[in-house]
């Protein structure tokens, strides 16, 4: 290395720029692999030359030792909180007061999503992240610098031309998906789960050990500045633009509104899209845009008169549990479900909520007749948060899991150490119905018209015992069923027919293999290309698939080894189900975008199969070697093409090398 100091600086600049493009501009230019490569090079360089380490190096995010307790930080400028408007009328009162105080002046507003997270303030000195704190009581907060450093979206060094001292404020939060994933992992590990994303974000940020924070997928949006000596703004909108220039992420949903109707419209749009957003929001924050107007409006104690949180209608409602019944899933799992007095929550009517399993139900102690709080969090299924014990009717009894399967009467089993109670009967009709429903669902075979009622009818009449039987149904059989008219029979048959050419990944998903969700089904389809190949895959083959670990590989293998399943899949194929292999083209990996020439004889691959393997990985096979060739695969007795490749300096691999590349 000529000049390690210069190289380290260059690497830092490139990594910083890549993070900025990724997190702030949402337009990445480096692939994850390239980022990792540069990152590791910098790590190595810093390990070899410790004197080159700078505190703002991207490698320095984690490293601080756990602290005993958080130091207190006094905020240079108070961190205010917002008054709430619960209804449109209350919001209009806020607007009216603004206009009363400002006279005839026009007022522009900035409308921002109100994130449900945790307010923090970050101090940058000479552009370097120096200190970060929670809001605390608004005057004093806790020093969480080491924890904030672990959040990748927090620049350790500001871009642009930062002022000498710059304090910026924002909200730390966690995405809904990350929250769900984290809770799943915690549940598996036997750790207590978080109640909601907000608690999860707060708990993660207030960790005494920053190494724990570093493992939590925290995000941040910035929305205000604090103490900034010598820096003034004319408008909030302009302030947000500066934040972005400095590399501080602002919410892309923020909107500048010229008039009251625009504000209302923006609020409605946010309300409508709240469940599509990756994070939870509980309202809009409406802020006066002009800083001069803000100064004149002032504040009442700790809340400014120039901003308000216009909240969305509650997503938590109270209702009554009318019954608790058990539903039997396709694997025989018995799930207790609460039948509720229908209630409107978060924009939909809810009449059922899953109680997951016996332990969960015991923990909450939900009983028939109870008043309960129901919550709909994001696109998550409605959930009973807690029982209002005070209004529990006298004489109510704790709920008991039935000893027998409600569908077939077989005694149920709950394995030692398992949370799930199951019906062990392989021919339980409830399992057949659930399996059919799964098979027909939208992400599976997408057979419209095969709802609970029809699935039950088909199962009870014995017309359908396995999904493969669907493909043998006739018009006469269907119209012979109760309440089955000519049109619905023809529609159902047509939907079944269409499903025969569903893309392979949906067919794999439809099989209902335990632990094989949508994403794994896609990976399996890409890797194997056909049901036949999947059926013949060994555990090792399966394990070589992206996101398939040893446990999932074993599940898949065991499932496909069951004689009943093999027979069913055989019947599907015999009935004319021809999954569309939709050979997906990889955009990453050793062969993606590469031009490859095959020459000589390969022991384990025919020309066709070698070509297919390359193409599946996004490569192209060409017949002749030129300067544009990226790779030559040379088998036994390779001749002139190999020689040409060597002359041109094109990379050559033998069969073993080829197999390595395919891994
Ligand atoms: S501005 C005086 N903007 O809501 C202005 N706050 O009750 C201070 N919040 O403590 C905050 N999203 O934690 C602002 N776009 C947003 C916000 C937001 C969420 C939180 C923040 C604050 C609380 C106010």
XYZ file of C-alpha atoms and ligand atoms in Angstrom:
687
model
C 0.000 0.000 0.000
C 1.509 3.319 -1.089
C -0.182 5.592 1.346
C -2.408 3.921 3.937
C -3.621 7.232 5.334
C -4.872 8.368 1.956
C -6.458 5.007 1.229
C -8.228 4.987 4.613
C -9.574 8.455 3.932
C -10.746 7.413 0.481
C -12.449 4.303 1.846
C -14.179 6.304 4.538
C -15.405 8.822 2.013
C -16.729 6.114 -0.292
C -18.458 4.223 2.505
C -19.972 7.406 3.861
C -21.219 8.363 0.422
C -22.657 4.872 -0.093
C -24.524 5.016 3.235
C -25.844 8.431 2.385
C -27.150 7.250 -0.985
C -28.614 4.137 0.576
C -30.289 5.561 3.656
C -30.965 9.186 2.894
C -31.439 9.335 -0.860
C -32.845 5.825 -1.083
C -30.822 5.356 -4.279
C -27.986 2.919 -3.607
C -25.011 2.869 -5.960
C -22.931 0.145 -4.334
C -24.074 -3.451 -3.983
C -24.097 -4.913 -0.468
C -21.162 -7.091 -1.442
C -19.108 -4.154 -2.663
C -19.934 -2.238 0.480
C -18.813 -5.173 2.618
C -15.597 -5.489 0.661
C -14.666 -1.835 1.137
C -15.741 -2.007 4.757
C -13.515 -4.992 5.424
C -10.602 -3.374 3.657
C -10.974 -0.350 5.916
C -11.237 -2.562 8.997
C -8.031 -4.329 8.009
C -6.250 -1.088 7.307
C -7.254 0.296 10.672
C -6.207 -2.901 12.399
C -2.768 -2.633 10.768
C -2.458 1.085 11.435
C -4.384 1.932 14.609
C -3.163 5.519 14.372
C -5.332 5.944 11.293
C -8.557 5.316 13.190
C -10.795 8.345 13.420
C -13.808 8.543 15.736
C -16.148 9.141 12.791
C -14.942 6.116 10.834
C -17.826 3.887 9.688
C -16.069 1.019 11.471
C -16.455 2.783 14.807
C -20.204 2.430 15.244
C -20.028 -0.236 17.883
C -17.279 -0.451 20.412
C -18.228 1.504 23.469
C -18.402 -0.596 26.611
C -21.697 -0.945 28.465
C -22.353 1.775 31.005
C -23.694 1.506 34.526
C -26.295 4.088 33.907
C -26.935 6.893 31.464
C -25.410 10.278 32.133
C -27.814 13.205 32.198
C -27.781 15.743 29.404
C -29.271 19.187 29.756
C -30.824 20.260 26.481
C -29.471 23.561 25.152
C -32.925 24.366 23.897
C -35.969 22.752 25.447
C -37.435 19.748 23.635
C -41.080 20.583 23.388
C -43.985 18.239 22.926
C -47.079 18.708 20.825
C -50.685 19.374 21.673
C -53.102 16.825 20.209
C -56.159 17.275 18.029
C -58.312 14.163 18.276
C -60.899 15.262 15.708
C -61.094 17.451 12.636
C -62.965 20.071 14.668
C -60.133 20.272 17.141
C -57.698 20.662 14.291
C -59.826 23.469 12.805
C -59.765 25.221 16.186
C -55.981 25.111 16.091
C -55.982 26.634 12.611
C -58.486 29.280 13.682
C -56.300 30.318 16.608
C -53.243 30.551 14.351
C -55.165 32.879 12.050
C -56.572 34.911 14.930
C -53.088 35.571 16.200
C -51.560 36.344 12.814
C -54.350 38.465 11.392
C -54.901 38.429 7.652
C -51.562 36.851 6.762
C -51.594 33.725 4.659
C -50.255 30.677 6.480
C -48.478 27.756 4.925
C -48.246 24.467 6.754
C -45.883 21.542 6.547
C -47.621 18.231 7.165
C -45.498 15.318 8.384
C -46.328 11.787 9.460
C -46.401 11.491 13.231
C -44.085 8.619 13.902
C -44.724 6.489 16.896
C -41.232 6.303 18.289
C -38.913 8.101 20.585
C -37.674 11.687 20.264
C -33.921 12.235 20.335
C -31.547 15.118 19.858
C -28.116 14.865 18.282
C -25.298 17.334 18.597
C -22.701 17.660 15.849
C -19.524 19.604 16.487
C -17.469 20.614 13.454
C -19.643 18.184 11.550
C -18.850 15.229 13.795
C -21.454 13.424 15.829
C -20.574 14.440 19.388
C -23.508 13.639 21.628
C -27.022 12.269 21.493
C -29.749 12.275 24.090
C -33.327 11.233 24.664
C -36.003 13.836 25.259
C -36.441 12.939 28.916
C -38.669 15.544 30.526
C -37.890 18.051 27.787
C -35.225 19.865 29.786
C -32.894 17.008 30.683
C -32.538 13.702 28.884
C -30.268 10.686 28.958
C -26.983 10.420 27.117
C -27.465 7.667 24.537
C -24.573 8.660 22.258
C -23.042 5.181 22.068
C -26.406 3.676 21.157
C -27.232 6.255 18.508
C -23.865 5.638 16.889
C -24.942 2.079 16.138
C -27.824 3.245 13.939
C -26.563 3.182 10.363
C -28.793 6.064 9.308
C -27.156 8.354 11.831
C -24.241 9.946 9.999
C -21.139 10.053 12.150
C -19.885 12.861 9.956
C -22.182 15.373 8.298
C -21.911 16.037 4.601
C -22.125 19.426 2.874
C -20.834 22.412 4.821
C -22.011 21.868 8.383
C -22.038 24.715 10.914
C -19.581 24.554 13.825
C -22.282 23.398 16.221
C -25.422 21.785 14.936
C -28.150 20.159 16.941
C -30.753 18.131 15.138
C -33.861 16.367 16.391
C -35.713 13.379 15.176
C -37.588 10.223 15.956
C -36.055 6.800 16.487
C -38.390 3.995 15.521
C -38.515 0.442 14.272
C -40.187 -0.823 11.104
C -43.237 -3.032 11.566
C -41.677 -5.967 9.756
C -38.475 -5.753 11.755
C -40.557 -5.600 14.894
C -42.512 -8.720 13.996
C -39.331 -10.549 12.998
C -37.612 -9.551 16.206
C -40.482 -10.755 18.312
C -40.541 -14.055 16.462
C -36.858 -14.515 17.157
C -37.288 -13.589 20.797
C -40.151 -15.992 21.116
C -38.044 -18.792 19.648
C -35.241 -17.933 22.038
C -37.693 -17.979 24.929
C -37.256 -14.267 25.605
C -40.133 -11.940 26.448
C -41.623 -10.215 23.412
C -42.239 -6.500 22.979
C -45.807 -5.248 23.092
C -45.484 -2.815 20.189
C -42.895 -1.229 17.895
C -42.666 1.867 20.076
C -41.728 -0.055 23.196
C -39.316 -2.085 21.165
C -37.574 1.032 19.811
C -37.489 2.671 23.222
C -36.199 -0.476 24.917
C -33.523 -0.878 22.274
C -32.297 2.693 22.467
C -32.206 2.684 26.222
C -29.888 -0.297 26.422
C -26.888 0.102 28.655
C -24.929 -2.171 26.354
C -24.613 -0.589 22.890
C -23.726 -3.984 21.426
C -27.313 -4.992 22.054
C -28.623 -1.817 20.447
C -26.432 -2.541 17.438
C -28.367 -5.745 16.823
C -31.719 -4.001 16.826
C -32.956 -2.726 13.465
C -33.541 0.880 14.536
C -34.351 3.639 12.061
C -34.526 7.395 12.336
C -36.118 10.376 10.617
C -35.028 13.918 11.395
C -37.552 16.748 11.643
C -36.249 19.700 13.651
C -33.122 21.548 14.655
C -32.197 22.467 18.202
C -29.424 24.824 19.198
C -27.690 26.143 16.091
C -25.746 29.301 16.891
C -25.556 31.648 13.950
C -27.945 29.669 11.779
C -31.406 30.957 10.974
C -34.078 29.734 8.640
C -36.904 31.538 6.917
C -39.055 28.428 6.715
C -39.337 24.909 8.065
C -39.371 23.529 4.516
C -35.987 25.104 3.859
C -34.704 23.651 7.136
C -35.751 20.164 6.026
C -33.871 20.682 2.764
C -30.733 21.619 4.683
C -31.053 18.501 6.831
C -30.995 16.396 3.699
C -27.993 18.276 2.350
C -26.142 17.481 5.543
C -26.993 13.818 5.082
C -29.777 13.656 7.659
C -32.714 11.554 6.571
C -36.088 13.297 6.416
C -39.425 11.632 5.828
C -40.258 11.506 2.096
C -43.959 11.812 2.971
C -43.493 15.349 4.333
C -45.543 17.853 2.356
C -45.697 21.617 2.036
C -49.356 22.732 1.932
C -50.450 26.124 0.681
C -53.945 26.034 2.090
C -56.235 24.430 4.630
C -57.927 22.100 2.108
C -54.484 20.840 1.089
C -53.669 20.064 4.711
C -56.915 18.123 5.109
C -56.272 16.255 1.902
C -52.761 15.317 2.978
C -54.060 14.148 6.364
C -56.642 11.944 4.642
C -54.065 10.498 2.302
C -51.790 9.635 5.197
C -54.673 8.054 7.055
C -55.496 5.967 3.993
C -51.922 4.837 3.495
C -50.970 4.306 7.119
C -51.023 0.532 6.802
C -48.939 0.578 3.650
C -46.151 2.509 5.331
C -43.374 0.290 6.688
C -43.576 1.973 10.100
C -46.379 2.875 12.459
C -47.761 6.377 12.471
C -50.522 7.584 14.737
C -51.382 10.867 13.060
C -50.039 13.835 11.157
C -48.014 16.655 12.618
C -49.124 19.985 11.149
C -46.520 22.735 11.516
C -46.566 26.391 10.543
C -43.907 26.749 7.844
C -42.726 30.327 8.414
C -40.164 30.678 11.199
C -41.129 34.311 11.666
C -44.759 33.347 12.215
C -43.606 30.631 14.608
C -41.767 33.203 16.706
C -44.829 35.375 16.912
C -47.106 32.472 17.826
C -44.808 31.318 20.626
C -45.507 28.545 23.060
C -47.660 27.768 26.064
C -45.476 26.110 28.693
C -44.017 23.139 26.816
C -46.146 23.045 23.694
C -45.716 25.346 20.726
C -48.758 27.185 19.355
C -47.407 26.716 15.834
C -47.758 22.958 15.596
C -50.227 20.267 16.473
C -50.433 16.488 16.327
C -53.639 15.703 14.442
C -54.188 12.135 15.563
C -55.793 9.323 13.609
C -58.876 7.596 15.014
C -58.007 5.012 17.645
C -56.820 1.604 16.565
C -57.703 0.249 19.955
C -61.303 -0.418 20.851
C -63.182 -2.245 23.540
C -65.568 -5.084 22.731
C -67.021 -8.285 24.211
C -65.864 -11.870 23.764
C -68.993 -13.789 22.781
C -67.370 -17.161 22.399
C -64.007 -18.897 22.252
C -63.755 -21.694 19.712
C -60.966 -23.791 18.331
C -59.921 -23.871 14.707
C -57.907 -26.749 13.281
C -55.166 -25.807 10.861
C -53.695 -27.828 8.016
C -50.976 -29.245 10.254
C -53.597 -30.135 12.853
C -52.672 -27.236 15.152
C -55.554 -26.245 17.386
C -55.813 -22.484 17.631
C -58.193 -20.857 20.086
C -60.069 -18.003 18.424
C -62.220 -15.372 20.118
C -65.555 -14.595 18.484
C -66.153 -10.928 19.206
C -69.071 -8.573 19.168
C -68.219 -6.826 15.863
C -66.331 -3.602 16.415
C -64.830 -0.924 14.203
C -61.129 -0.579 14.798
C -58.534 1.139 12.662
C -60.909 1.415 9.734
C -62.175 -2.185 9.563
C -64.844 -4.228 11.291
C -63.387 -6.990 13.380
C -65.332 -9.955 14.702
C -62.565 -12.435 15.447
C -59.155 -12.431 17.041
C -56.690 -15.245 17.345
C -55.542 -16.190 20.809
C -52.563 -18.080 19.347
C -52.282 -21.001 21.764
C -53.144 -22.291 25.185
C -50.309 -20.552 27.039
C -50.957 -17.203 25.413
C -54.628 -17.467 26.266
C -53.843 -18.398 29.875
C -51.436 -15.494 30.149
C -54.105 -13.039 29.133
C -56.791 -15.100 30.848
C -59.420 -14.281 28.269
C -62.843 -15.733 29.123
C -66.206 -15.885 27.407
C -68.197 -12.786 28.399
C -65.106 -10.629 29.042
C -64.776 -7.034 27.900
C -61.457 -6.747 26.108
C -59.288 -4.172 24.398
C -58.694 -4.989 20.798
C -55.837 -3.501 18.833
C -55.075 -3.486 15.190
C -51.444 -2.641 14.721
C -50.505 -1.980 11.130
C -51.293 -4.805 8.818
C -50.898 -7.159 11.741
C -53.919 -9.308 12.545
C -56.193 -7.866 15.242
C -55.128 -8.818 18.697
C -56.646 -8.791 22.144
C -54.367 -6.558 24.168
C -55.879 -7.148 27.568
C -59.006 -8.013 29.475
C -60.831 -5.300 31.371
C -60.870 -7.403 34.515
C -62.932 -4.832 36.418
C -65.953 -5.516 34.244
C -65.701 -9.304 34.241
C -69.102 -10.930 34.796
C -69.497 -12.881 38.017
C -69.131 -16.634 37.778
C -66.949 -16.664 34.653
C -64.508 -19.532 34.335
C -61.053 -19.813 32.789
C -61.127 -21.290 29.314
C -59.936 -24.869 28.836
C -58.425 -26.415 25.733
C -60.678 -29.264 24.537
C -59.324 -32.779 25.091
C -60.623 -33.929 21.726
C -60.392 -32.506 18.237
C -63.602 -30.561 17.651
C -63.722 -31.778 14.060
C -63.057 -35.523 14.344
C -63.132 -36.330 18.061
C -59.602 -37.765 18.135
C -57.851 -37.088 21.481
C -55.489 -34.150 20.968
C -51.806 -34.132 21.880
C -49.446 -31.495 23.139
C -45.820 -32.502 23.036
C -43.565 -31.767 25.963
C -42.013 -28.337 25.540
C -44.294 -27.371 22.634
C -46.778 -24.550 22.734
C -49.067 -26.084 20.138
C -51.788 -28.641 20.726
C -52.451 -30.834 17.691
C -54.977 -33.251 16.303
C -52.922 -36.336 15.384
C -55.504 -37.799 12.996
C -54.046 -37.649 9.462
C -57.484 -37.847 7.864
C -59.128 -35.255 10.121
C -61.654 -33.434 7.903
C -60.733 -30.084 9.456
C -57.160 -30.581 8.246
C -58.394 -31.409 4.768
C -60.497 -28.251 4.672
C -57.602 -26.094 5.916
C -55.259 -27.709 3.427
C -57.668 -27.051 0.595
C -58.125 -23.458 1.652
C -54.383 -22.973 1.796
C -53.944 -24.691 -1.563
C -56.511 -22.383 -3.157
C -55.350 -19.173 -1.456
C -54.117 -16.205 -3.418
C -50.395 -16.734 -2.945
C -50.833 -20.424 -3.658
C -52.953 -21.706 -6.577
C -55.252 -18.687 -6.509
C -58.472 -20.616 -7.111
C -61.289 -18.166 -6.627
C -64.551 -19.522 -5.273
C -63.019 -22.105 -2.974
C -63.949 -20.539 0.355
C -64.605 -22.202 3.703
C -68.112 -23.192 2.765
C -67.282 -24.855 -0.533
C -64.153 -26.505 0.870
C -66.214 -27.929 3.714
C -68.918 -29.165 1.349
C -66.389 -30.806 -0.940
C -64.698 -32.472 2.021
C -67.886 -33.625 3.735
C -69.338 -35.123 0.583
C -66.073 -36.996 0.107
C -65.543 -35.519 -3.362
C -62.208 -34.084 -2.341
C -59.742 -35.731 -0.003
C -56.532 -34.153 -1.252
C -55.929 -31.026 -3.334
C -55.220 -33.242 -6.349
C -58.868 -34.361 -6.295
C -59.874 -30.834 -7.282
C -58.592 -31.496 -10.774
C -60.995 -34.425 -11.181
C -64.150 -32.535 -10.253
C -66.879 -32.477 -12.864
C -69.644 -30.028 -13.601
C -72.286 -32.598 -12.652
C -70.702 -33.235 -9.272
C -70.600 -29.535 -8.484
C -74.150 -28.641 -9.485
C -75.256 -31.636 -7.426
C -74.048 -29.820 -4.299
C -76.253 -27.728 -2.091
C -76.619 -24.131 -3.194
C -74.337 -24.624 -6.173
C -75.679 -22.920 -9.251
C -74.670 -23.373 -12.852
C -72.537 -20.238 -12.941
C -70.607 -20.849 -9.734
C -69.865 -24.427 -10.858
C -68.534 -23.238 -14.195
C -66.511 -20.451 -12.587
C -64.942 -22.794 -10.102
C -63.999 -25.305 -12.794
C -62.491 -22.529 -14.887
C -60.472 -21.250 -11.915
C -59.187 -24.770 -11.251
C -58.220 -25.160 -14.898
C -56.348 -21.852 -14.932
C -54.406 -22.820 -11.831
C -52.722 -25.644 -13.747
C -50.128 -23.251 -15.121
C -49.452 -21.293 -11.943
C -45.812 -20.285 -11.600
C -43.790 -22.913 -9.798
C -43.159 -20.866 -6.667
C -46.893 -20.616 -6.008
C -47.306 -24.346 -6.533
C -44.501 -25.060 -4.057
C -46.060 -22.704 -1.564
C -49.438 -24.392 -2.124
C -48.052 -27.739 -0.971
C -48.216 -26.361 2.538
C -44.822 -27.557 3.731
C -44.230 -26.433 7.272
C -41.774 -23.502 7.482
C -41.933 -22.890 3.738
C -43.363 -19.417 3.291
C -43.553 -17.246 0.227
C -39.878 -16.266 0.203
C -38.547 -19.781 0.641
C -40.888 -21.021 -2.074
C -39.379 -18.487 -4.471
C -35.842 -19.630 -3.630
C -36.800 -23.280 -4.069
C -38.466 -22.603 -7.415
C -35.394 -20.749 -8.653
C -33.031 -23.428 -7.546
C -34.886 -26.535 -8.710
C -37.001 -25.349 -11.600
C -39.560 -28.172 -11.378
C -41.594 -30.192 -8.891
C -39.817 -33.336 -10.012
C -36.388 -31.873 -9.277
C -37.594 -30.615 -5.904
C -38.948 -34.042 -5.000
C -35.603 -35.640 -5.792
C -33.502 -33.109 -3.901
C -31.340 -34.365 -1.056
C -31.122 -32.592 2.284
C -27.738 -31.226 1.177
C -29.185 -29.892 -2.089
C -31.961 -28.232 -0.124
C -29.557 -26.719 2.329
C -27.606 -25.102 -0.467
C -30.628 -22.926 -1.228
C -30.615 -19.355 -0.043
C -32.382 -18.910 3.309
C -32.875 -22.624 3.818
C -31.147 -23.768 6.995
C -30.667 -27.342 8.221
C -33.995 -27.413 10.038
C -36.050 -26.160 7.114
C -34.158 -28.461 4.735
C -35.062 -31.418 6.923
C -38.721 -30.334 7.106
C -38.948 -30.068 3.323
C -37.184 -33.343 2.793
C -39.326 -35.230 5.313
C -42.493 -33.745 3.892
C -41.609 -34.733 0.342
C -40.603 -38.202 1.463
C -44.078 -38.950 2.801
C -45.733 -41.504 0.505
C -49.031 -39.617 0.708
C -47.399 -36.368 -0.428
C -45.473 -38.023 -3.259
C -48.642 -39.632 -4.433
C -50.536 -36.354 -4.243
C -47.856 -34.498 -6.219
C -47.815 -37.343 -8.735
C -51.558 -36.967 -9.131
C -51.243 -33.212 -9.589
C -48.780 -33.766 -12.415
C -50.923 -36.530 -13.926
C -53.967 -34.255 -13.792
C -52.119 -31.782 -15.992
C -50.685 -29.333 -13.474
C -47.714 -27.904 -15.352
C -46.099 -25.280 -13.170
C -44.544 -22.471 -15.121
C -40.824 -22.734 -14.251
C -40.352 -18.929 -14.780
C -36.595 -19.321 -14.735
C -35.650 -16.283 -12.768
C -32.557 -14.457 -13.724
C -30.194 -13.726 -10.902
C -28.744 -10.228 -10.753
C -26.098 -11.053 -8.217
C -23.545 -13.777 -7.826
C -20.432 -15.004 -9.553
C -22.113 -15.597 -12.914
C -24.627 -12.751 -13.028
C -24.226 -10.725 -16.199
C -21.247 -12.805 -17.322
C -20.592 -14.249 -20.780
C -19.429 -17.833 -20.515
C -18.065 -20.243 -23.121
C -18.289 -24.009 -22.600
C -15.683 -26.223 -24.211
C -14.601 -29.850 -23.938
C -16.629 -32.510 -22.117
C -17.852 -32.159 -18.576
C -18.300 -35.322 -16.516
C -21.322 -34.296 -14.469
C -23.115 -31.922 -16.820
C -24.488 -32.173 -20.287
C -24.160 -29.058 -22.465
C -27.825 -28.286 -21.826
C -27.733 -28.674 -18.082
C -24.545 -26.619 -17.763
C -26.142 -23.923 -19.893
C -29.312 -23.975 -17.773
C -27.315 -23.660 -14.562
C -25.448 -20.654 -15.921
C -28.569 -18.980 -17.220
C -30.417 -19.484 -13.982
C -27.637 -17.527 -12.327
C -27.996 -14.651 -14.742
C -25.157 -15.606 -17.062
C -25.116 -15.980 -20.873
C -23.576 -18.822 -22.804
C -21.777 -17.973 -26.021
C -20.294 -20.254 -28.691
C -17.009 -18.503 -29.326
C -14.251 -16.940 -27.278
C -13.543 -13.233 -27.724
C -12.322 -10.317 -25.667
C -15.865 -9.957 -24.356
C -15.834 -13.447 -22.856
C -15.704 -13.378 -19.060
C -15.128 -17.035 -18.418
C -14.296 -20.278 -20.195
C -15.322 -23.571 -18.641
C -12.929 -26.176 -19.995
C -13.757 -29.852 -19.632
C -11.861 -32.909 -20.889
C -10.259 -32.616 -24.317
C -10.775 -28.889 -24.613
C -9.070 -27.634 -27.744
C -8.856 -24.425 -29.725
C -11.253 -22.424 -27.572
C -9.166 -23.076 -24.502
C -6.057 -22.014 -26.374
C -7.709 -18.810 -27.558
C -8.869 -18.033 -24.021
C -5.339 -18.426 -22.746
C -4.007 -16.137 -25.479
C -6.553 -13.458 -24.645
C -6.043 -13.831 -20.909
C -9.682 -14.829 -20.327
C -10.330 -16.586 -17.033
C -10.484 -20.380 -17.386
C -11.925 -22.863 -14.887
C -12.130 -26.649 -14.979
C -15.145 -28.670 -13.930
C -14.353 -28.430 -10.217
C -13.932 -24.696 -10.516
C -17.235 -24.495 -12.382
C -18.986 -26.421 -9.628
C -17.546 -23.977 -7.089
C -19.004 -21.070 -9.035
C -22.409 -22.702 -9.114
C -22.515 -22.991 -5.348
S -41.948 17.913 16.068
C -42.291 21.094 18.977
N -42.480 16.143 14.205
O -44.269 13.549 18.843
C -42.063 20.077 17.951
N -42.583 15.463 16.496
O -45.728 15.106 21.199
C -41.487 18.861 18.521
N -43.135 13.100 16.810
O -41.824 14.339 21.208
C -41.668 17.678 17.774
N -43.286 12.587 14.678
O -41.452 12.304 19.692
C -42.375 16.372 15.529
N -42.883 14.667 12.454
C -42.785 14.917 13.782
C -42.997 13.906 14.753
C -42.899 14.220 16.107
C -43.369 12.135 15.921
C -43.182 12.903 18.272
C -41.969 13.408 18.997
C -42.468 14.422 19.978
C -43.893 14.071 20.101
C -44.662 15.328 20.413
